[in-house]
mmCIF file of C-alpha atoms in Angstrom:
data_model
loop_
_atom_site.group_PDB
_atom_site.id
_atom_site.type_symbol
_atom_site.label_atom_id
_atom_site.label_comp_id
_atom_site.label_asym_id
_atom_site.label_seq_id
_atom_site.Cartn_x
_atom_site.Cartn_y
_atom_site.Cartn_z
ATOM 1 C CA UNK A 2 -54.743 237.234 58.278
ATOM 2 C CA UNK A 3 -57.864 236.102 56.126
ATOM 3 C CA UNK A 4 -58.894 237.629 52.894
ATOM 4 C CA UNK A 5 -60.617 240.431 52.928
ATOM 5 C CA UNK A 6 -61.017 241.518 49.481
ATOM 6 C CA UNK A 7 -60.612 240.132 46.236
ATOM 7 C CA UNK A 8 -57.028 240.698 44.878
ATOM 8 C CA UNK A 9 -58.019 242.702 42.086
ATOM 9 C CA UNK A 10 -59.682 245.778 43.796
ATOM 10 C CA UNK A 11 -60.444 249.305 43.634
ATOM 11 C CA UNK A 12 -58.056 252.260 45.176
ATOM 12 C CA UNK A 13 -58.596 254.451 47.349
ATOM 13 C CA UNK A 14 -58.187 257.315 44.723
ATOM 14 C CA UNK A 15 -61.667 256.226 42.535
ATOM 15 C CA UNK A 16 -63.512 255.224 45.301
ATOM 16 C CA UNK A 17 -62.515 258.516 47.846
ATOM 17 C CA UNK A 18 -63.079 260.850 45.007
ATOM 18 C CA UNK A 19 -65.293 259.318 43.133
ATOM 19 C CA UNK A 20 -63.468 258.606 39.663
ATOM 20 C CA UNK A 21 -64.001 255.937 36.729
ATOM 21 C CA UNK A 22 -62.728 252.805 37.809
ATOM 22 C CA UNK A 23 -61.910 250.609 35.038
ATOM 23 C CA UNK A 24 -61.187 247.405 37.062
ATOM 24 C CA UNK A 25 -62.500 244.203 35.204
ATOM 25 C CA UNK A 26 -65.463 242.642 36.827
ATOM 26 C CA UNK A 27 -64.554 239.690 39.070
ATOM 27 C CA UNK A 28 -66.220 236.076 38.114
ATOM 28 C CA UNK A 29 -68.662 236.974 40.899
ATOM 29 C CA UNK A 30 -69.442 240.296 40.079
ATOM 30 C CA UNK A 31 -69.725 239.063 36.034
ATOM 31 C CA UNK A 32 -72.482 236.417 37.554
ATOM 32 C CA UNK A 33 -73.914 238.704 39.651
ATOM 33 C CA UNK A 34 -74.684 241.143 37.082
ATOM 34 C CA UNK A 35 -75.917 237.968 34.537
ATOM 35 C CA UNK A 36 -78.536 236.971 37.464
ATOM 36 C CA UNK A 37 -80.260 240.035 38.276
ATOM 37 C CA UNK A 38 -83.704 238.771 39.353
ATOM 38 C CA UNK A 39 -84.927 241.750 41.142
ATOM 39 C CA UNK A 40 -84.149 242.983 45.022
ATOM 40 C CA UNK A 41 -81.933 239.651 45.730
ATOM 41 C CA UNK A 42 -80.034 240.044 42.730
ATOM 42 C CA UNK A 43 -79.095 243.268 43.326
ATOM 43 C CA UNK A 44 -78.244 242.413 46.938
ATOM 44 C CA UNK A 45 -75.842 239.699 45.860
ATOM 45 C CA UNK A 46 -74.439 242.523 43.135
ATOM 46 C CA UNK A 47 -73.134 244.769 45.885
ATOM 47 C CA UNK A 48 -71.835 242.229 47.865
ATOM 48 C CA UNK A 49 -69.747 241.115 44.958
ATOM 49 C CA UNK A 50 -68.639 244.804 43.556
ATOM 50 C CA UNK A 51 -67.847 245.643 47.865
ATOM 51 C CA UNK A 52 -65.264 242.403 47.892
ATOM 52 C CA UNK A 53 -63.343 244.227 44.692
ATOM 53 C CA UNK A 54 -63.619 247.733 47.086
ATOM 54 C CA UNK A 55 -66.016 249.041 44.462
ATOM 55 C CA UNK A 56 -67.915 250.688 47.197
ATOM 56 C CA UNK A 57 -69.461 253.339 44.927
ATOM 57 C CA UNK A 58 -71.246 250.511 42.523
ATOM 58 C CA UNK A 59 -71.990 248.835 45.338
ATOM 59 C CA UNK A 60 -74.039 251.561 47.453
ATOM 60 C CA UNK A 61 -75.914 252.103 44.081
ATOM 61 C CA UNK A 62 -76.684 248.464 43.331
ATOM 62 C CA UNK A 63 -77.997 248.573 47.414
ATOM 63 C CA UNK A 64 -80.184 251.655 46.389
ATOM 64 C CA UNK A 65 -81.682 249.605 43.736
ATOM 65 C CA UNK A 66 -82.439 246.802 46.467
ATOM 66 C CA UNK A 67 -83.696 249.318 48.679
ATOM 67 C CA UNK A 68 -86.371 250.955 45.828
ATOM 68 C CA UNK A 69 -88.161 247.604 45.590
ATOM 69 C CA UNK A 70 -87.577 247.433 50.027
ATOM 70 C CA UNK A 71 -87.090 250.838 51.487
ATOM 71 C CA UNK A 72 -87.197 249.403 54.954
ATOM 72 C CA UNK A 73 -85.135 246.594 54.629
ATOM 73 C CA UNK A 74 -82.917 246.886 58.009
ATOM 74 C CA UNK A 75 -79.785 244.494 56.576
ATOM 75 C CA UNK A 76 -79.783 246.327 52.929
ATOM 76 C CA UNK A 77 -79.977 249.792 54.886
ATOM 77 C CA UNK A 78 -77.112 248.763 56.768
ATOM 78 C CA UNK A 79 -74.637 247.148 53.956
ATOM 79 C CA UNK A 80 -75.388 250.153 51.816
ATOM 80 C CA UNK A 81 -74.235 252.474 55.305
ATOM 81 C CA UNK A 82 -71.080 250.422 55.067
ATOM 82 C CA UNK A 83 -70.588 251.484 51.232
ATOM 83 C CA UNK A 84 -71.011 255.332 52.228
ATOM 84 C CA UNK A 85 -69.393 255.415 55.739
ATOM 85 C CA UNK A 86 -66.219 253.890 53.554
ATOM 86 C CA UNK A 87 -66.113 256.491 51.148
ATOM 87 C CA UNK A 88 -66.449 259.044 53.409
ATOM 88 C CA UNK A 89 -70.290 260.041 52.457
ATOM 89 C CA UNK A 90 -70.966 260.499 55.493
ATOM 90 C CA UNK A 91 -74.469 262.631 55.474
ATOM 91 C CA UNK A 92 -76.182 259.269 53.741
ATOM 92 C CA UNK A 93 -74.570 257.123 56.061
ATOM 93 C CA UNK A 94 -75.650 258.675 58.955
ATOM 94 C CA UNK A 95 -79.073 258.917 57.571
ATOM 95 C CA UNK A 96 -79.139 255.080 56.865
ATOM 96 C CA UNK A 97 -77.559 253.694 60.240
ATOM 97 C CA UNK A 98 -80.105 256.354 62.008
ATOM 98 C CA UNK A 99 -82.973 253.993 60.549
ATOM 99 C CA UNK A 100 -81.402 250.752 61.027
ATOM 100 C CA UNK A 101 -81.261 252.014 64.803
ATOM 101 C CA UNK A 102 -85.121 253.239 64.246
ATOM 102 C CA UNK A 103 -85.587 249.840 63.073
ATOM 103 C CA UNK A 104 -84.498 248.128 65.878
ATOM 104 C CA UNK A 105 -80.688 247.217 64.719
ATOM 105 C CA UNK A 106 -77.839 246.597 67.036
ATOM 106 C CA UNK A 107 -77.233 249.363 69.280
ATOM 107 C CA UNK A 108 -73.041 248.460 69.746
ATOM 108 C CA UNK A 109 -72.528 248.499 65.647
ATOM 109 C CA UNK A 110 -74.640 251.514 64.764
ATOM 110 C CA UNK A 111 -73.600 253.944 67.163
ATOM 111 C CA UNK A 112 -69.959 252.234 66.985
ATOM 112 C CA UNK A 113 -70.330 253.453 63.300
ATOM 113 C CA UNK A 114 -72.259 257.292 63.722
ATOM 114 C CA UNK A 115 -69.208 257.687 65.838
ATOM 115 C CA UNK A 116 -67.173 257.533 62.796
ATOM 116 C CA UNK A 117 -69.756 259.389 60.377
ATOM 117 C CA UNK A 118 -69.039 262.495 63.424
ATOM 118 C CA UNK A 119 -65.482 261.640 63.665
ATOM 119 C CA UNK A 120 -64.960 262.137 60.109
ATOM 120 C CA UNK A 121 -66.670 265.452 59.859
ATOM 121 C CA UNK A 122 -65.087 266.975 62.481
ATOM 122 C CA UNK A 123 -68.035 266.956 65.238
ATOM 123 C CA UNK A 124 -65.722 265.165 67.482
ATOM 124 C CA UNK A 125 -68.000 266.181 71.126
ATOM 125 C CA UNK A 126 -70.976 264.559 68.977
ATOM 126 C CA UNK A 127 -68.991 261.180 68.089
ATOM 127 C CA UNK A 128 -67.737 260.998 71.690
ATOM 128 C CA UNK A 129 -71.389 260.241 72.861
ATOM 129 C CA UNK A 130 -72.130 257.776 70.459
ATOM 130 C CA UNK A 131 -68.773 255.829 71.280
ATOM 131 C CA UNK A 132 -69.934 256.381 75.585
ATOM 132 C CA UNK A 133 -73.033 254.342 74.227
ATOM 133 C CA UNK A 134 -70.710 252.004 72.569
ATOM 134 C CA UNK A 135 -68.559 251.235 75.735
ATOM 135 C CA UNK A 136 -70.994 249.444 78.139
ATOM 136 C CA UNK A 137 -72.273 247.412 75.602
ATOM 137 C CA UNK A 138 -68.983 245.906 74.390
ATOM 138 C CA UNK A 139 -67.122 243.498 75.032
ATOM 139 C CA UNK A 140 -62.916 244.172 75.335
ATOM 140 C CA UNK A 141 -62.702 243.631 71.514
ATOM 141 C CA UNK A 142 -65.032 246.192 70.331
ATOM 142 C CA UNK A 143 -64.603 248.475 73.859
ATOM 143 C CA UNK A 144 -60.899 248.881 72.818
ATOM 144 C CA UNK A 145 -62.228 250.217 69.769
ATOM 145 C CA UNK A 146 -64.268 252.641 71.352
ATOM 146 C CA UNK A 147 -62.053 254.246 73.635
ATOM 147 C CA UNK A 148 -59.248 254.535 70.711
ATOM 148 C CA UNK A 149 -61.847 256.664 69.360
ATOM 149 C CA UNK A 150 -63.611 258.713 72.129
ATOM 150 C CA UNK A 151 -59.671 259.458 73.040
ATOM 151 C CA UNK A 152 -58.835 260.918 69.720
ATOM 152 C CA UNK A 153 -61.425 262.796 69.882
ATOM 153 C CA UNK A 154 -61.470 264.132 73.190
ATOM 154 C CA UNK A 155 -57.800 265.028 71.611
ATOM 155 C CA UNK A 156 -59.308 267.052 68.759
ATOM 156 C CA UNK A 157 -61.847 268.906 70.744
ATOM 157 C CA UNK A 158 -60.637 269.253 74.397
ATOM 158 C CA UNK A 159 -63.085 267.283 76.157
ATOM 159 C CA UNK A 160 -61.389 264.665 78.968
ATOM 160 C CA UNK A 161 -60.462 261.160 77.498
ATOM 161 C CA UNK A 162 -62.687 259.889 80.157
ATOM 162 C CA UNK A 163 -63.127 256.514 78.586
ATOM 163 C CA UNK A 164 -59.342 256.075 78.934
ATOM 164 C CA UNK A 165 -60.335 254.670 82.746
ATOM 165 C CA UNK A 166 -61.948 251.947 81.081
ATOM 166 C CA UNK A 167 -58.974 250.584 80.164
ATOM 167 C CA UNK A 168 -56.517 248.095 81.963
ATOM 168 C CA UNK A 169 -53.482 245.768 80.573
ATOM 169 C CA UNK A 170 -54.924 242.420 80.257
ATOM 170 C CA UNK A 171 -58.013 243.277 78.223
ATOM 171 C CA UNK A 172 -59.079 240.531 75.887
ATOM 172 C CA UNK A 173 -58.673 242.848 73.125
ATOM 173 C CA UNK A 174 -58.517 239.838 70.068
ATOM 174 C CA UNK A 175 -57.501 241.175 66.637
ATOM 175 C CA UNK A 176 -58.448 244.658 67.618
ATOM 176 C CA UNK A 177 -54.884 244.607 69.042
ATOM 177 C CA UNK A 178 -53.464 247.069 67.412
ATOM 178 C CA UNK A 179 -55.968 249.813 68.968
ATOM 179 C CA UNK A 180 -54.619 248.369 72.032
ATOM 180 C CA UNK A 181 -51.295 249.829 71.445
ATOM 181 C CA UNK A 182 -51.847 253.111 70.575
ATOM 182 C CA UNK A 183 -54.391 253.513 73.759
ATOM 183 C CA UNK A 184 -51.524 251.864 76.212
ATOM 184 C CA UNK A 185 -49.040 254.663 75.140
ATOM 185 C CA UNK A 186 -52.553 257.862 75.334
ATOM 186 C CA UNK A 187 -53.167 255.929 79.094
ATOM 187 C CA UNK A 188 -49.318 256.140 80.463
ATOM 188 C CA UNK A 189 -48.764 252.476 80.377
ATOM 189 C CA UNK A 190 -45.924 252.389 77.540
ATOM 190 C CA UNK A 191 -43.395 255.078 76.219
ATOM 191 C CA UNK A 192 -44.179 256.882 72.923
ATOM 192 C CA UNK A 193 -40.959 256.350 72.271
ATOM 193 C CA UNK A 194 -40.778 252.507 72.863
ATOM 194 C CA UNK A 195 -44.260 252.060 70.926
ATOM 195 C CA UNK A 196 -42.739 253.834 68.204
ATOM 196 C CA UNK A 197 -39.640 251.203 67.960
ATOM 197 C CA UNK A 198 -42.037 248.616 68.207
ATOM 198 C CA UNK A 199 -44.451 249.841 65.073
ATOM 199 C CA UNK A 200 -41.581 250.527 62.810
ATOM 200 C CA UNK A 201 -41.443 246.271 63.078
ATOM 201 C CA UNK A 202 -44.988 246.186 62.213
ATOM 202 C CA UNK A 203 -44.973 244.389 58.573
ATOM 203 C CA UNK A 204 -49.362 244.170 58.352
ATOM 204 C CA UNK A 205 -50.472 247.665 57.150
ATOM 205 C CA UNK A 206 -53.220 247.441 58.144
ATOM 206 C CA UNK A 207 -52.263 246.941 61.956
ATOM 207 C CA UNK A 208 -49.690 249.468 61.197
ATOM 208 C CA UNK A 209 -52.245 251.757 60.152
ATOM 209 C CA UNK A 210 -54.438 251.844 63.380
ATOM 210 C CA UNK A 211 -51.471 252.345 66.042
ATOM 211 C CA UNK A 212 -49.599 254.962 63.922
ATOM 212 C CA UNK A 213 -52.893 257.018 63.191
ATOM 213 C CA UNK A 214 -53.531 256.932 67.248
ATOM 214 C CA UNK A 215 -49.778 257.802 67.650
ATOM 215 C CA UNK A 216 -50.072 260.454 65.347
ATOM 216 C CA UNK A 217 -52.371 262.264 67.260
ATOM 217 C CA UNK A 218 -50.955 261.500 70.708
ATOM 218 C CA UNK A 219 -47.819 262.661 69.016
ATOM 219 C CA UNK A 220 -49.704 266.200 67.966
ATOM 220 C CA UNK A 221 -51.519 266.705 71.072
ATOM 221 C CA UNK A 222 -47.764 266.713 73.179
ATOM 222 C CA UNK A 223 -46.283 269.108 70.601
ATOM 223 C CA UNK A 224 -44.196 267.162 68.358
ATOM 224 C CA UNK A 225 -46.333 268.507 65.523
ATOM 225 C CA UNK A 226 -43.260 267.464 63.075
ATOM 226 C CA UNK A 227 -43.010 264.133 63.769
ATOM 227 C CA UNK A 228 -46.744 263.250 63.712
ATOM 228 C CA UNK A 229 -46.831 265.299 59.752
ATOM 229 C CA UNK A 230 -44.128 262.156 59.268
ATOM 230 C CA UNK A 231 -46.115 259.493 60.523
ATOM 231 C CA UNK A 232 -49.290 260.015 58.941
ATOM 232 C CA UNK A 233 -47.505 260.329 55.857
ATOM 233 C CA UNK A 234 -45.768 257.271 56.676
ATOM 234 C CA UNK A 235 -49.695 256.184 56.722
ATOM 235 C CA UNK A 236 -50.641 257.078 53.894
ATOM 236 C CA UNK A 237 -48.019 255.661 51.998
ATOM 237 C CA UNK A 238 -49.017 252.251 53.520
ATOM 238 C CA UNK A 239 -52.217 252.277 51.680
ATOM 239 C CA UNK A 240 -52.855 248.470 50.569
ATOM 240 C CA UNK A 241 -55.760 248.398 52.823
ATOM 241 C CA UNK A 242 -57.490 251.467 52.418
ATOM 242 C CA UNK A 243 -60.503 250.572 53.692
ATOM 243 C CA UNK A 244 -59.307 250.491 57.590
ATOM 244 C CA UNK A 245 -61.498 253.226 59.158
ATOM 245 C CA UNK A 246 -57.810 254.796 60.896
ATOM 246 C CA UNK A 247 -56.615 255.112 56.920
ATOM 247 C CA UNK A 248 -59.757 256.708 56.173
ATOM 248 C CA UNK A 249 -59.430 258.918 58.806
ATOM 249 C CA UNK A 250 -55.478 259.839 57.943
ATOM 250 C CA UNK A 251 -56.798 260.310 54.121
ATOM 251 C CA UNK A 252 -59.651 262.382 55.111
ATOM 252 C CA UNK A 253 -57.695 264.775 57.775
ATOM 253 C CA UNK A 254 -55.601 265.442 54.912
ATOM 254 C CA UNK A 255 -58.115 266.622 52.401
ATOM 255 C CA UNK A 256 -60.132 268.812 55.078
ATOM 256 C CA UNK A 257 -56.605 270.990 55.620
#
């Protein structure tokens, strides 16, 4: 796995409810800060603060890019990034709804409104925005989208109809671990055996993606109990945060 963040980084706990962190700036951020010059320097700021997970600073440093560039499609989307990860999810929408105004790529943007609706609960209106995703993807990202469209067609009632999209064999890359959970939703593997073969799983953050899927798979067959376990088994696993399933698991258990 490559590095995704610097190894001195922010928890979830300061960045999803937005306390102090007292993390010491990285050598990046420290220069970052030194060279402020204006929109680019502030650009090159939240870059730096989002690879310690200090997604807060980082939005803000964005918003001061943005003052001098309101319309500046790339800032617009980095700074959606900072909100949709801590779960402000209002001012993300409103940013990736201009990037699309703008002209931005259709697949990411309504990939990521999906989660802004996922997140606050209007599961019928993420569903559409992950149907827009589908056609447009390749197996990578479409794995991604019908992990999605099926969890919430779990939460709200609606058919998994994506589900028919998928077939063993899809080139599915590192977005493997969606794979798994949508094999076991489609009828093609056991909950049972996919639950012997995540409880190998030593990555948390691959760990993180199947179990949240299982967990609701697990819910919507009526072994309430044992999903409670896994997503607490989730949340415990929490060194990468960040994943959009661990968001999800954190932020399911704040809204009850």
């Amino acid at each position: 796995m490559g590095r995704y963040f610097d190894d001195i980084h922010a928890s979830c706990k300061t960045e999803l409810c937005d306390l102090p962190c007292d993390i010491a700036d990285s050598k990046e951020v420290a220069e970052a800060r030194a060279d402020i010059n204006g929109f680019d320097g502030y650009v090159e700021l939240g870059k730096a603060l989002s690879r310690q997970l200090r997604y807060r600073e980082a939005a803000e440093a964005f918003s001061k890019a943005l003052d001098e560039k309101p319309d500046e499609p790339d800032v617009l989307r980095l700074r959606a990034g900072r909100y949709l990860s801590t779960l402000q999810t209002e001012k993300a929408r409103a940013d990736l709804e201009k990037c699309l105004a703008l002209g931005g790529e259709a697949l990411d943007l309504h990939y990521r409104l999906g989660l802004c609706d996922y997140y606050a609960a209007n599961y019928r209106r993420a569903m559409r925005h992950f149907e827009v995703c589908r056609p447009l993807a390749d197996d990578e990202m479409g794995i991604a989208a019908i992990y999605w469209h099926t969890l919430c067609s779990y939460r709200c009632g609606e058919p998994a109809s994506l589900l028919s999209a998928y077939h063993t064999g899809m080139k599915v890359g590192h977005h493997f671990a969606y794979e798994k959970a949508v094999r076991v939703c489609a009828g093609d593997c056991s909950i049972m055996d996919m639950l012997s073969e995540l409880a190998d799983e030593c990555e948390d953050l691959h760990y993180t993606i199947t179990a949240y899927g299982l967990s609701l798979y697990l819910d919507r067959i009526g072994r309430n109990a044992d999903a409670c376990e896994l997503i607490q088994k989730v949340l415990e696993r929490d060194s990468f945060w960040p994943c959009y399933a661990y968001l999800a698991a954190w932020n399911d258990g704040n809204r009850r």
